XYZ file of N, CA, C and O in Angstrom:
856
model
N 36.189 10.013 1.195
C 36.527 10.463 2.643
C 35.279 10.339 3.412
O 35.637 10.365 4.725
N 34.112 10.652 2.724
C 32.808 10.171 3.749
C 32.171 9.092 3.105
O 31.131 9.405 1.889
N 32.327 7.920 3.243
C 31.979 7.218 2.767
C 30.136 7.087 3.169
O 29.786 7.223 4.259
N 28.760 6.223 2.416
C 27.925 5.993 2.131
C 26.769 5.268 1.215
O 27.933 4.993 0.586
N 26.156 5.400 1.698
C 24.811 4.575 0.676
C 23.762 5.291 0.414
O 23.644 6.027 1.065
N 23.097 4.839 -0.909
C 21.705 5.295 -0.961
C 21.199 4.199 -1.604
O 21.290 3.071 -2.600
N 19.648 3.781 -1.787
C 18.638 3.427 -2.562
C 17.770 4.405 -3.521
O 17.037 5.268 -2.771
N 17.617 4.026 -4.765
C 16.740 5.190 -5.248
C 15.987 4.243 -6.698
O 16.446 3.252 -6.274
N 15.092 5.174 -6.798
C 14.305 4.378 -7.820
C 14.006 5.674 -9.112
O 13.623 6.272 -9.029
N 14.056 4.744 -10.363
C 14.775 5.504 -11.420
C 13.457 5.146 -12.134
O 13.448 4.086 -12.509
N 12.335 5.991 -13.124
C 11.485 5.674 -13.992
C 11.946 6.475 -15.491
O 12.688 7.646 -15.777
N 11.923 6.082 -16.398
C 11.353 6.693 -17.686
C 10.007 7.280 -18.276
O 9.509 6.515 -19.301
N 10.128 8.975 -18.110
C 8.551 8.787 -18.462
C 8.393 9.004 -20.266
O 7.520 9.111 -20.563
N 9.814 9.450 -20.893
C 9.850 9.709 -22.265
C 10.636 8.837 -22.608
O 12.060 9.023 -22.031
N 10.675 7.919 -23.792
C 11.800 7.165 -24.663
C 11.613 7.972 -25.765
O 10.612 7.621 -26.791
N 12.564 8.152 -26.752
C 12.675 8.077 -28.136
C 14.300 7.834 -28.685
O 14.963 8.524 -28.730
N 13.922 6.607 -29.146
C 14.977 5.630 -29.975
C 15.812 5.815 -28.892
O 16.050 5.035 -27.733
N 17.229 6.596 -28.897
C 18.438 6.322 -27.597
C 18.356 7.358 -26.554
O 18.953 7.492 -25.765
N 17.287 8.491 -26.899
C 17.120 9.492 -25.635
C 16.144 9.034 -24.645
O 14.774 8.388 -25.019
N 16.211 9.434 -23.606
C 15.777 8.943 -22.663
C 15.718 10.479 -21.508
O 16.685 10.645 -21.325
N 14.625 10.704 -20.844
C 14.108 11.806 -19.702
C 14.125 10.625 -18.207
O 12.966 9.664 -18.552
N 14.600 11.217 -17.294
C 14.518 10.310 -16.070
C 13.950 10.670 -14.974
O 13.986 12.145 -15.103
N 13.265 10.494 -14.417
C 12.769 10.965 -13.175
C 13.068 10.050 -11.938
O 12.852 8.673 -12.050
N 13.488 10.256 -10.736
C 14.289 9.102 -9.416
C 13.719 10.147 -8.233
O 13.988 10.993 -8.253
N 14.021 8.960 -7.226
C 13.994 9.589 -6.035
C 15.077 8.737 -5.168
O 15.164 7.196 -5.246
N 15.399 9.114 -4.104
C 16.766 8.559 -3.539
C 16.398 8.866 -1.991
O 16.420 9.971 -1.319
N 16.848 7.905 -1.173
C 17.221 7.769 0.269
C 18.628 7.288 0.924
O 18.788 6.312 0.173
N 19.314 7.970 1.580
C 20.497 7.424 1.852
C 21.023 7.782 3.053
O 20.375 8.711 3.735
N 22.516 7.803 3.173
C 22.980 8.598 3.987
C 24.679 8.481 4.275
O 24.829 7.659 3.347
N 25.287 9.192 4.880
C 26.856 8.944 4.593
C 27.260 9.252 6.062
O 26.483 9.943 6.838
N 28.802 9.081 6.467
C 29.781 9.134 7.374
C 30.662 9.995 7.613
O 31.190 10.345 6.376
N 30.802 11.136 8.406
C 31.419 12.142 8.176
C 32.006 12.566 9.723
O 31.476 13.207 11.091
N 33.392 11.950 10.106
C 33.512 11.719 11.597
C 33.611 13.035 12.004
O 34.521 14.157 11.667
N 32.782 13.064 13.046
C 31.871 12.494 14.279
C 30.780 12.411 13.582
O 30.312 11.609 13.980
N 30.206 13.212 12.823
C 29.113 13.358 12.419
C 28.245 12.271 11.053
O 29.209 11.598 10.905
N 27.097 12.163 11.369
C 26.641 11.188 10.053
C 25.491 12.106 9.473
O 24.491 12.607 10.470
N 24.772 11.527 8.423
C 23.482 12.426 7.543
C 22.788 11.684 7.221
O 23.344 10.755 6.697
N 21.614 11.630 7.025
C 20.461 11.136 6.407
C 19.752 12.087 5.434
O 19.495 13.598 5.623
N 19.849 11.787 4.030
C 19.301 12.399 2.985
C 18.313 12.016 2.221
O 18.078 10.713 2.465
N 17.454 12.820 1.679
C 16.135 12.339 0.906
C 16.402 13.398 -0.022
O 16.132 14.532 -0.036
N 15.961 13.350 -1.669
C 16.389 14.234 -2.755
C 15.314 13.393 -3.937
O 15.489 12.076 -4.104
N 14.975 13.801 -4.499
C 14.263 13.721 -5.891
C 15.077 14.813 -6.961
O 16.235 15.796 -6.880
N 15.524 13.844 -8.014
C 16.142 14.145 -9.342
C 15.513 14.066 -10.760
O 15.103 13.111 -10.863
N 15.930 14.529 -11.729
C 15.577 14.744 -13.206
C 16.987 14.394 -13.990
O 17.849 14.795 -13.545
N 16.769 13.814 -14.955
C 18.003 13.664 -16.139
C 17.767 13.473 -17.098
O 16.854 13.049 -17.706
N 18.486 13.217 -18.123
C 18.794 12.654 -19.177
C 19.689 11.615 -19.735
O 21.534 11.477 -19.122
N 19.503 10.830 -20.455
C 20.340 9.625 -20.677
C 19.844 9.329 -22.030
O 19.159 9.524 -23.051
N 21.639 9.127 -22.846
C 22.238 8.887 -23.958
C 21.948 7.310 -24.092
O 23.537 6.981 -23.517
N 21.100 6.411 -24.530
C 21.527 5.142 -24.258
C 21.951 4.582 -25.917
O 20.873 4.256 -26.797
N 22.906 3.653 -25.638
C 23.465 3.366 -26.846
C 23.074 2.049 -27.698
O 23.027 1.358 -26.241
N 22.857 1.314 -28.706
C 22.599 0.232 -29.076
C 23.142 -0.735 -28.320
O 22.900 -2.065 -27.816
N 24.755 -0.856 -28.618
C 25.929 -1.461 -27.561
C 25.364 -1.894 -26.368
O 25.918 -3.201 -25.886
N 24.548 -1.162 -25.362
C 24.296 -1.419 -23.957
C 25.139 0.021 -23.145
O 24.896 0.265 -22.076
N 26.126 0.774 -23.973
C 26.320 2.073 -23.155
C 25.513 3.055 -23.043
O 25.539 3.466 -23.991
N 25.528 3.731 -21.806
C 24.967 4.897 -22.035
C 25.551 5.815 -21.100
O 26.617 5.513 -20.167
N 25.200 7.135 -21.541
C 25.882 8.252 -20.366
C 24.541 9.386 -20.011
O 23.457 9.440 -20.812
N 24.374 9.449 -18.686
C 23.884 10.368 -18.394
C 24.287 11.584 -17.127
O 25.114 11.639 -16.801
N 23.003 12.500 -17.309
C 23.311 14.031 -16.324
C 22.050 13.567 -15.323
O 20.847 13.524 -15.915
N 22.291 14.003 -14.321
C 21.126 14.320 -13.206
C 21.477 15.504 -12.498
O 22.583 15.955 -11.975
N 20.271 16.337 -12.359
C 20.257 17.070 -11.056
C 19.288 16.996 -10.192
O 18.050 16.515 -10.787
N 19.343 17.233 -8.833
C 18.381 17.113 -8.110
C 18.447 18.066 -6.801
O 19.112 18.775 -6.948
N 16.953 18.057 -6.109
C 17.255 19.080 -4.995
C 16.567 17.889 -3.592
O 15.821 16.685 -4.013
N 17.407 18.044 -2.688
C 16.924 17.681 -1.442
C 17.085 17.917 -0.154
O 17.388 19.376 0.251
N 16.651 17.567 1.226
C 16.851 17.629 2.554
C 17.942 16.654 2.849
O 18.125 15.513 2.880
N 18.242 16.959 3.815
C 19.906 17.010 4.483
C 19.739 16.815 6.052
O 19.831 18.267 6.523
N 19.966 15.593 6.847
C 19.730 16.149 8.130
C 21.101 15.515 8.606
O 21.489 14.183 8.954
N 21.786 16.663 8.995
C 23.158 16.644 9.744
C 23.082 16.556 11.533
O 23.197 17.310 11.638
N 23.560 15.062 11.441
C 23.599 15.034 13.450
C 24.777 15.191 13.748
O 25.690 14.405 13.617
N 25.188 15.907 14.654
C 26.436 15.652 15.331
C 26.330 15.279 16.516
O 25.424 15.959 17.211
N 27.236 14.266 16.960
C 26.940 13.807 18.573
C 27.346 14.877 19.354
O 28.373 16.052 19.303
N 27.452 14.545 20.670
C 27.497 15.508 21.999
C 28.976 15.228 22.216
O 29.941 14.384 21.532
N 29.858 16.255 22.758
C 30.792 16.132 23.094
C 30.877 16.451 24.573
O 30.260 17.086 25.149
N 32.327 16.455 24.857
C 33.168 16.756 26.198
C 34.398 17.629 26.500
O 35.287 16.970 25.450
N 34.266 18.449 26.830
C 35.305 19.399 26.929
C 36.155 19.771 28.129
O 35.373 19.981 28.951
N 37.693 19.321 28.241
C 38.014 19.870 30.011
C 38.322 21.529 30.032
O 38.110 21.999 28.994
N 38.035 21.733 30.969
C 38.369 23.135 31.449
C 39.155 23.500 32.166
O 40.021 22.448 32.550
N 39.708 24.550 32.255
C 40.995 25.014 32.938
C 40.919 24.716 34.501
O 42.010 24.087 35.111
N 40.179 24.389 35.349
C 39.618 24.225 36.446
C 39.763 22.483 36.766
O 39.503 21.979 37.828
N 39.703 21.985 36.096
C 39.426 20.118 35.965
C 38.327 19.995 35.662
O 38.148 18.825 35.815
N 37.490 20.998 35.526
C 35.735 20.087 35.077
C 35.946 19.554 33.482
O 36.854 19.815 33.218
N 34.697 19.409 33.700
C 34.398 18.908 31.892
C 32.700 19.694 31.349
O 32.283 19.813 32.329
N 32.913 19.974 30.366
C 32.042 20.569 29.742
C 31.269 20.020 28.817
O 31.812 19.425 27.570
N 30.090 19.392 28.760
C 29.367 18.128 28.046
C 28.385 19.392 27.077
O 27.956 20.547 27.439
N 28.640 18.625 25.770
C 27.466 19.372 24.937
C 26.904 18.476 23.986
O 26.852 17.299 24.394
N 25.217 19.344 23.837
C 24.117 18.013 23.657
C 24.597 17.588 22.180
O 24.557 18.571 21.529
N 24.077 16.754 21.872
C 23.971 16.190 20.228
C 22.858 17.520 19.477
O 21.645 17.306 20.181
N 23.760 17.879 18.303
C 22.677 18.948 17.148
C 22.112 18.340 16.512
O 23.245 17.064 15.463
N 21.463 18.512 15.645
C 21.070 17.981 14.517
C 20.663 19.243 13.569
O 19.870 20.305 13.802
N 21.287 19.505 12.401
C 21.132 20.863 11.497
C 20.395 19.789 10.194
O 20.582 19.091 9.574
N 19.146 21.212 9.902
C 18.486 20.893 8.745
C 19.332 22.044 7.350
O 19.386 23.051 7.481
N 19.291 21.064 6.355
C 19.845 21.548 5.519
C 19.296 21.408 4.017
O 18.794 20.119 3.734
N 19.376 22.370 3.108
C 19.014 22.139 1.527
C 20.138 21.535 0.771
O 20.974 22.491 1.074
N 19.432 21.007 0.365
C 20.503 19.893 -0.592
C 20.651 19.857 -1.910
O 19.657 19.048 -2.158
N 21.233 20.975 -2.657
C 21.265 20.519 -4.269
C 22.529 19.637 -4.822
O 23.077 19.366 -4.065
N 22.101 18.733 -5.652
C 23.205 17.885 -6.159
C 22.829 17.761 -7.556
O 22.111 18.313 -8.474
N 24.032 17.465 -8.051
C 24.216 17.158 -10.030
C 25.238 16.338 -10.093
O 26.372 16.370 -9.190
N 24.940 15.414 -10.957
C 26.131 14.053 -11.157
C 26.046 13.682 -12.772
O 24.856 14.283 -13.354
N 26.841 13.082 -13.281
C 26.737 13.288 -14.486
C 28.026 11.728 -14.565
O 28.896 11.125 -13.898
N 27.663 10.622 -15.906
C 28.856 9.702 -15.623
C 27.928 8.693 -16.677
O 27.522 9.091 -17.947
N 28.737 7.446 -16.631
C 28.469 6.221 -17.600
C 27.859 5.161 -17.113
O 28.260 5.082 -15.709
N 27.741 4.392 -17.699
C 27.126 3.110 -17.105
C 27.283 1.728 -18.747
O 27.158 2.328 -19.772
N 26.901 0.738 -17.968
C 26.738 -0.125 -19.490
C 25.179 -1.026 -19.104
O 25.306 -1.493 -17.803
N 24.543 -1.502 -19.363
C 23.278 -2.029 -19.540
C 23.352 -3.202 -20.498
O 23.210 -3.710 -21.097
N 23.137 -4.256 -19.803
C 23.557 -5.545 -20.089
C 22.422 -6.045 -20.545
O 22.093 -7.596 -21.583
N 21.005 -5.306 -20.470
C 19.739 -5.971 -20.853
C 19.693 -5.832 -22.452
O 18.999 -6.803 -23.167
N 20.278 -5.092 -22.917
C 20.568 -4.847 -24.354
C 20.940 -5.944 -25.216
O 20.545 -6.139 -25.971
N 22.236 -6.251 -24.902
C 23.230 -7.535 -25.909
C 23.102 -8.734 -24.782
O 22.710 -10.005 -25.914
N 22.892 -8.452 -23.577
C 22.831 -10.146 -22.876
C 21.581 -10.837 -22.362
O 21.167 -12.057 -21.600
N 20.508 -9.698 -22.370
C 19.066 -10.284 -21.581
C 18.973 -10.227 -20.320
O 18.370 -10.965 -19.790
N 19.985 -9.708 -19.948
C 20.242 -9.585 -18.061
C 19.754 -8.478 -17.503
O 20.315 -7.035 -18.061
N 18.795 -8.239 -16.754
C 18.264 -6.776 -16.276
C 18.647 -6.186 -15.468
O 18.601 -5.836 -14.263
N 20.271 -6.200 -15.320
C 21.132 -5.210 -14.553
C 22.201 -4.263 -15.274
O 22.540 -4.526 -16.649
N 22.534 -3.198 -14.835
C 23.252 -2.510 -15.450
C 24.218 -1.682 -14.378
O 23.702 -1.634 -13.018
N 25.476 -1.205 -14.720
C 26.235 -0.947 -13.879
C 26.731 0.614 -14.406
O 26.430 0.720 -15.383
N 26.810 1.674 -13.212
C 26.803 2.726 -13.312
C 27.907 3.596 -12.446
O 28.431 3.115 -11.292
N 28.938 5.102 -12.934
C 29.830 5.163 -12.113
C 29.155 6.697 -12.616
O 29.549 7.008 -13.573
N 28.906 7.762 -11.504
C 28.750 9.231 -11.723
C 29.669 9.767 -10.882
O 30.269 9.613 -9.843
N 30.177 10.741 -11.165
C 30.747 11.473 -9.961
C 29.951 13.397 -10.538
O 29.382 13.544 -11.520
N 30.598 14.293 -9.167
C 29.628 15.628 -9.506
C 29.663 16.107 -8.189
O 30.876 16.200 -7.529
N 29.190 16.935 -7.542
C 28.955 17.198 -6.099
C 27.856 17.690 -5.373
O 26.537 17.774 -6.330
N 27.794 17.848 -4.254
C 26.070 18.524 -3.794
C 26.790 19.435 -2.530
O 28.180 19.898 -2.433
N 25.878 20.315 -2.502
C 25.781 21.704 -1.444
C 24.782 21.274 -0.188
O 23.966 20.723 -0.484
N 25.450 22.130 0.879
C 24.200 22.458 2.083
C 24.201 23.856 2.130
O 25.288 24.491 2.155
N 22.822 24.481 2.463
C 22.891 25.326 3.130
C 21.708 25.798 4.109
O 20.487 24.568 3.519
N 21.984 26.354 5.040
C 20.720 26.641 6.041
C 21.843 26.422 7.637
O 22.714 26.556 7.484
N 20.520 26.654 8.508
C 21.103 27.099 9.612
C 21.955 28.193 9.697
O 22.312 28.493 10.730
N 21.541 28.840 8.780
C 21.807 30.261 9.254
C 23.793 30.480 8.702
O 24.282 31.365 9.228
N 24.325 29.326 8.267
C 25.377 28.738 7.816
C 25.721 29.308 6.441
O 24.761 29.318 5.713
N 27.240 29.477 5.971
C 27.300 30.154 4.965
C 27.342 28.423 3.913
O 27.096 27.467 4.093
N 26.880 28.777 2.577
C 27.074 27.927 1.766
C 28.255 26.956 1.492
O 29.100 27.552 1.157
N 28.164 25.660 1.840
C 29.436 24.763 1.367
C 29.072 23.498 0.700
O 27.858 23.254 0.833
N 29.788 23.065 0.161
C 29.494 21.694 -0.914
C 30.741 20.824 -0.476
O 31.813 21.071 -0.183
N 30.914 19.459 -1.577
C 31.393 18.993 -1.563
C 31.830 17.861 -2.679
O 30.491 18.235 -3.453
N 32.965 17.574 -3.303
C 32.771 16.412 -4.363
C 32.032 15.180 -4.027
O 31.898 14.806 -2.935
N 31.487 14.852 -5.273
C 30.678 13.283 -4.827
C 31.163 12.290 -5.911
O 31.343 12.899 -7.047
N 31.505 11.036 -5.581
C 31.477 9.975 -6.528
C 30.599 8.956 -6.104
O 30.410 8.381 -4.814
N 29.851 8.148 -7.103
C 28.998 7.626 -6.812
C 28.397 6.450 -7.995
O 28.702 6.615 -9.051
N 28.668 5.131 -7.672
C 29.078 3.958 -8.118
C 27.913 3.070 -7.378
O 27.712 3.007 -6.741
N 27.403 2.344 -8.680
C 26.593 1.173 -8.227
C 25.929 0.293 -8.951
O 26.573 0.368 -10.317
N 24.775 -0.552 -8.583
C 24.506 -1.652 -9.413
C 22.523 -1.434 -9.676
O 22.320 -1.012 -8.495
N 22.490 -1.595 -11.070
C 20.956 -1.248 -10.933
C 20.018 -2.406 -11.447
O 20.446 -2.775 -12.639
N 18.873 -2.726 -11.012
C 18.186 -3.885 -11.548
C 16.500 -3.257 -12.120
O 16.118 -2.510 -11.743
N 16.399 -3.751 -13.169
C 15.536 -3.466 -14.290
C 14.410 -4.151 -14.135
O 13.929 -5.118 -14.294
N 12.758 -3.539 -13.590
C 11.940 -4.125 -13.384
C 11.043 -4.427 -14.164
O 11.267 -3.082 -15.460
N 10.371 -5.452 -14.819
C 9.245 -5.229 -15.848
C 10.045 -5.824 -17.110
O 8.854 -6.003 -18.127
N 10.976 -6.208 -16.969
C 11.725 -6.957 -18.110
C 11.396 -8.350 -18.565
O 11.737 -8.673 -19.506
N 10.623 -9.427 -17.540
C 10.773 -10.812 -17.512
C 9.197 -11.011 -18.037
O 8.785 -12.053 -18.430
N 8.429 -9.818 -18.367
C 7.041 -10.041 -18.567
C 6.697 -10.183 -20.373
O 7.422 -9.535 -21.094
N 6.089 -11.276 -20.489
C 5.841 -11.158 -22.062
C 5.316 -10.392 -23.045
O 4.534 -9.754 -22.165
N 5.647 -9.789 -24.274
C 5.181 -8.918 -24.945
C 3.522 -9.206 -25.302
O 3.203 -10.766 -25.437
N 3.333 -8.060 -25.605
C 1.488 -8.389 -25.516
C 1.336 -8.552 -27.024
O 1.851 -7.400 -28.098
N 0.572 -9.326 -27.206
C 0.314 -9.319 -29.246
C -1.016 -9.044 -29.497
O -2.104 -9.309 -28.861
N -1.125 -7.803 -30.024
C -2.292 -7.632 -30.509
C -2.837 -8.239 -31.789
O -2.120 -8.651 -32.695
N -4.025 -8.694 -31.538
C -5.066 -9.497 -32.484
C -5.544 -8.465 -33.624
O -5.991 -7.772 -33.076
N -5.106 -8.844 -34.827
C -5.715 -8.055 -35.714
C -7.445 -8.238 -35.932
O -8.244 -7.144 -36.698
N -8.014 -9.063 -34.991
C -9.531 -9.422 -35.476
C -10.182 -8.791 -34.173
O -9.261 -9.421 -32.880
N -11.013 -8.445 -34.000
C -11.771 -7.480 -32.533
C -12.221 -8.860 -32.309
O -12.771 -9.511 -32.880
N -12.048 -8.557 -30.963
C -12.664 -9.542 -29.858
C -14.589 -9.424 -29.546
O -14.976 -8.247 -29.827
N -15.358 -10.516 -29.645
C -16.639 -10.646 -29.583
C -17.120 -9.769 -28.648
O -16.360 -10.047 -27.297
N -17.826 -9.048 -28.204
C -18.412 -8.405 -26.864
C -18.765 -9.702 -25.816
O -19.020 -10.748 -26.254
N -18.537 -9.376 -24.573
C -18.499 -10.376 -23.753
C -20.291 -10.849 -23.127
O -21.242 -9.875 -23.887
N -21.090 -11.927 -23.535
C -21.825 -12.173 -23.036
C -22.899 -11.541 -21.971
O -21.740 -11.595 -20.622
N -24.129 -11.188 -22.151
C -24.219 -10.514 -20.850
C -25.779 -11.615 -20.619
O -26.190 -11.371 -21.524
N -25.887 -11.523 -19.397
C -27.388 -12.437 -18.613
C -28.344 -11.259 -19.060
O -28.207 -9.893 -18.433
N -29.810 -11.449 -19.167
C -30.898 -10.756 -18.868
C -30.786 -9.829 -17.393
O -30.731 -10.991 -16.701
N -31.713 -8.719 -17.246
C -31.151 -8.268 -16.101
C -32.572 -8.916 -15.509
O -33.295 -9.744 -15.986
N -32.677 -8.914 -14.147
C -33.742 -9.448 -12.950
C -34.155 -10.460 -13.512
O -35.265 -11.065 -13.772
N -33.560 -11.712 -13.421
C -33.601 -12.982 -13.758
C -34.511 -13.573 -12.457
O -35.566 -14.364 -12.959
N -34.421 -13.321 -11.310
C -35.012 -13.955 -10.750
C -36.406 -12.565 -9.820
O -37.089 -13.242 -9.266
N -36.300 -11.803 -10.470
C -37.455 -11.230 -10.288
C -39.052 -11.414 -10.655
O -39.265 -12.101 -11.585
N -39.714 -10.923 -10.304
C -41.414 -10.966 -10.975
C -41.310 -10.620 -12.639
O -42.093 -11.353 -13.196
N -40.927 -10.117 -12.984
C -40.587 -9.806 -14.592
C -41.595 -9.076 -14.655
O -42.307 -8.139 -14.087
N -41.580 -9.139 -16.343
C -42.803 -7.974 -17.186
C -44.086 -8.784 -17.025
O -44.170 -9.563 -17.654
N -44.944 -7.918 -16.256
C -46.663 -8.625 -16.364
C -47.140 -8.811 -17.869
O -48.255 -9.482 -17.796
N -46.815 -8.326 -18.457
C -47.349 -8.131 -20.154
C -46.564 -8.629 -20.905
O -46.859 -9.034 -22.181
N -45.304 -9.681 -20.935
C -44.756 -10.281 -21.107
C -45.057 -11.610 -21.578
O -45.772 -12.604 -20.549
N -45.603 -12.399 -22.776
C -46.190 -13.364 -22.613
C -44.973 -14.663 -23.016
O -43.973 -14.532 -23.941
N -45.180 -15.422 -21.864
C -44.003 -16.584 -22.191
C -43.861 -17.295 -23.352
O -44.635 -17.783 -24.074
N -42.704 -17.636 -23.849
C -42.247 -18.636 -25.316
C -42.410 -19.885 -24.591
O -41.421 -20.362 -23.449
N -42.900 -20.878 -24.609
C -42.906 -22.331 -24.757
C -42.353 -23.045 -25.565
O -42.903 -23.069 -27.043
N -41.044 -23.915 -25.381
C -40.452 -24.598 -26.624
C -40.737 -25.973 -26.767
O -40.681 -26.382 -25.103
N -41.417 -26.674 -27.196
C -41.897 -28.426 -26.845
C -40.774 -29.208 -26.604
O -39.648 -28.409 -27.825
N -41.125 -30.170 -26.243
C -39.485 -30.897 -26.003
C -39.566 -32.041 -26.956
O -40.271 -32.139 -27.796
N -38.086 -32.127 -27.744
C -37.835 -32.640 -28.927
C -37.249 -33.926 -28.213
O -36.116 -33.559 -27.408
N -36.678 -35.167 -29.134
C -35.613 -35.833 -29.037
C -34.279 -35.620 -29.020
O -34.188 -34.335 -29.791
N -33.454 -35.920 -28.725
C -32.060 -35.864 -28.529
C -31.786 -35.762 -29.809
O -31.686 -36.912 -30.625
N -31.294 -34.355 -30.026
C -30.440 -34.355 -31.313
C -31.119 -34.198 -32.613
O -31.042 -33.346 -34.160
N -32.876 -34.233 -32.089
C -33.972 -33.662 -33.017
C -33.966 -32.250 -33.444
O -33.836 -31.246 -31.671
N -34.099 -31.153 -34.469
C -33.943 -29.858 -34.217
C -35.720 -29.560 -33.763
O -36.373 -30.303 -34.010
N -35.411 -28.451 -33.258
C -37.166 -28.024 -32.568
C -38.166 -28.078 -34.019
O -37.789 -27.509 -35.206
N -39.263 -27.919 -33.323
C -40.045 -27.906 -34.805
C -40.224 -26.588 -35.248
O -40.218 -25.557 -34.483
N -40.731 -25.962 -36.422
C -40.554 -25.179 -37.084
C -42.263 -24.672 -36.774
O -42.680 -25.196 -37.575
N -42.719 -23.284 -36.635
C -44.014 -22.909 -36.366
C -44.278 -22.363 -37.594
O -43.889 -21.215 -37.903
N -45.320 -22.938 -38.697
C -45.714 -22.008 -39.664
C -46.641 -21.226 -39.690
O -47.355 -21.061 -38.264
N -47.112 -19.453 -39.950
C -47.818 -18.826 -39.743
C -49.138 -19.270 -40.132
O -49.453 -19.835 -41.167
N -50.041 -19.111 -38.856
C -51.528 -18.955 -39.112
C -51.873 -17.847 -40.085
O -52.116 -17.454 -39.880
N -52.526 -18.902 -41.226
C -53.358 -18.261 -42.329
C -54.689 -17.749 -42.503
O -55.608 -19.006 -41.898
N -55.475 -16.846 -42.327
C -57.138 -16.907 -42.139
C -57.589 -17.722 -43.296
O -56.882 -18.355 -44.441
N -58.683 -18.059 -43.160
C -59.646 -18.967 -43.961
C -59.953 -18.494 -45.169
O -60.267 -17.203 -45.509
N -59.753 -18.963 -46.370
C -59.725 -18.599 -47.954
C -61.645 -18.080 -47.577
O -62.827 -18.774 -47.653
N -61.740 -17.080 -48.801
C -63.189 -16.621 -48.981
C -63.983 -17.592 -49.962
O -63.553 -18.278 -51.122
N -64.936 -17.370 -49.600
C -66.008 -18.334 -50.823
C -65.308 -17.966 -52.205
O -65.577 -16.498 -52.473
N -65.990 -18.664 -52.929
C -65.695 -18.165 -54.773
C -67.105 -17.285 -55.042
O -67.888 -17.236 -54.594
N -66.737 -16.347 -55.858
C -67.949 -15.622 -56.474
C -68.858 -16.324 -57.266
O -68.869 -16.815 -57.589
N -70.099 -15.501 -56.643
C -71.251 -16.251 -58.022
C -71.008 -15.882 -59.449
O -70.562 -14.882 -59.574
N -71.544 -16.925 -60.143
C -71.578 -16.729 -61.506
C -72.608 -15.866 -61.877
O -73.337 -15.365 -61.210
N -72.048 -14.889 -63.045
C -72.515 -13.935 -63.834
C -74.182 -14.084 -64.100
O -74.293 -15.752 -64.583
N -74.933 -13.195 -64.007
C -76.680 -13.569 -64.914
C -76.591 -14.535 -66.350
O -75.958 -13.614 -66.753
N -77.284 -15.196 -66.741
C -77.814 -15.381 -67.662
C -78.373 -14.092 -68.549
O -78.901 -13.360 -68.108
N -77.838 -14.227 -69.692
C -78.315 -12.895 -70.688
C -79.688 -13.450 -71.108
O -80.539 -14.542 -71.459
N -80.354 -12.294 -70.973
C -82.101 -12.601 -71.403
C -82.432 -12.909 -72.805
O -81.428 -12.570 -73.918
N -83.561 -13.359 -73.240
C -83.820 -13.865 -74.779
C -84.178 -12.261 -75.356
O -84.772 -11.829 -74.552
N -83.487 -12.523 -76.775
C -83.847 -11.057 -77.539
C -85.681 -11.164 -77.369
O -86.486 -12.182 -77.428
N -86.135 -10.026 -77.663
C -87.249 -9.475 -78.061
C -87.945 -9.872 -78.990
O -87.371 -9.815 -80.082
């Protein structure tokens, strides 16, 4: 009766096998002759996703609805015309929907799903009594992130990244003794420096000769 459209984004903060919790935000509008409405609402829900691709879900949400009524003109009895200015009504908008759909990513690896939902919404505010209407929602969804390759976790830990010594261009430590390595021919290993040993001690003197017997 009042056609409209909406654009929404939904995420799944929790998934356990076939059970999913949904969070989403929607913006859209609909036309109710002669008025038109713009709305924004947040929703949460539950989805049962079967391995074959079929899913069932329930959504509830709360939002804001701005209903704009254009100005009108009414003739008076004396032949005149009374003009009324356009008005904008601000309403609190509860909403609830339930339905089913099919996810082509499960079987065909296509990130598209179709859904149909039914339910209702309400409007309250402006000092007016609560009123509502039936709702039929049908659409198509695209799944982001399905084209990324799976991350393979290596069983071997990667080595730590190499780090250059700090302060290469600075004056450095004044007490540090520089290390000088002599040049070697191409392909020859650097010379090995043996430890410097102290000079050996002189041999001990021979023991004195025994005295002759008295």
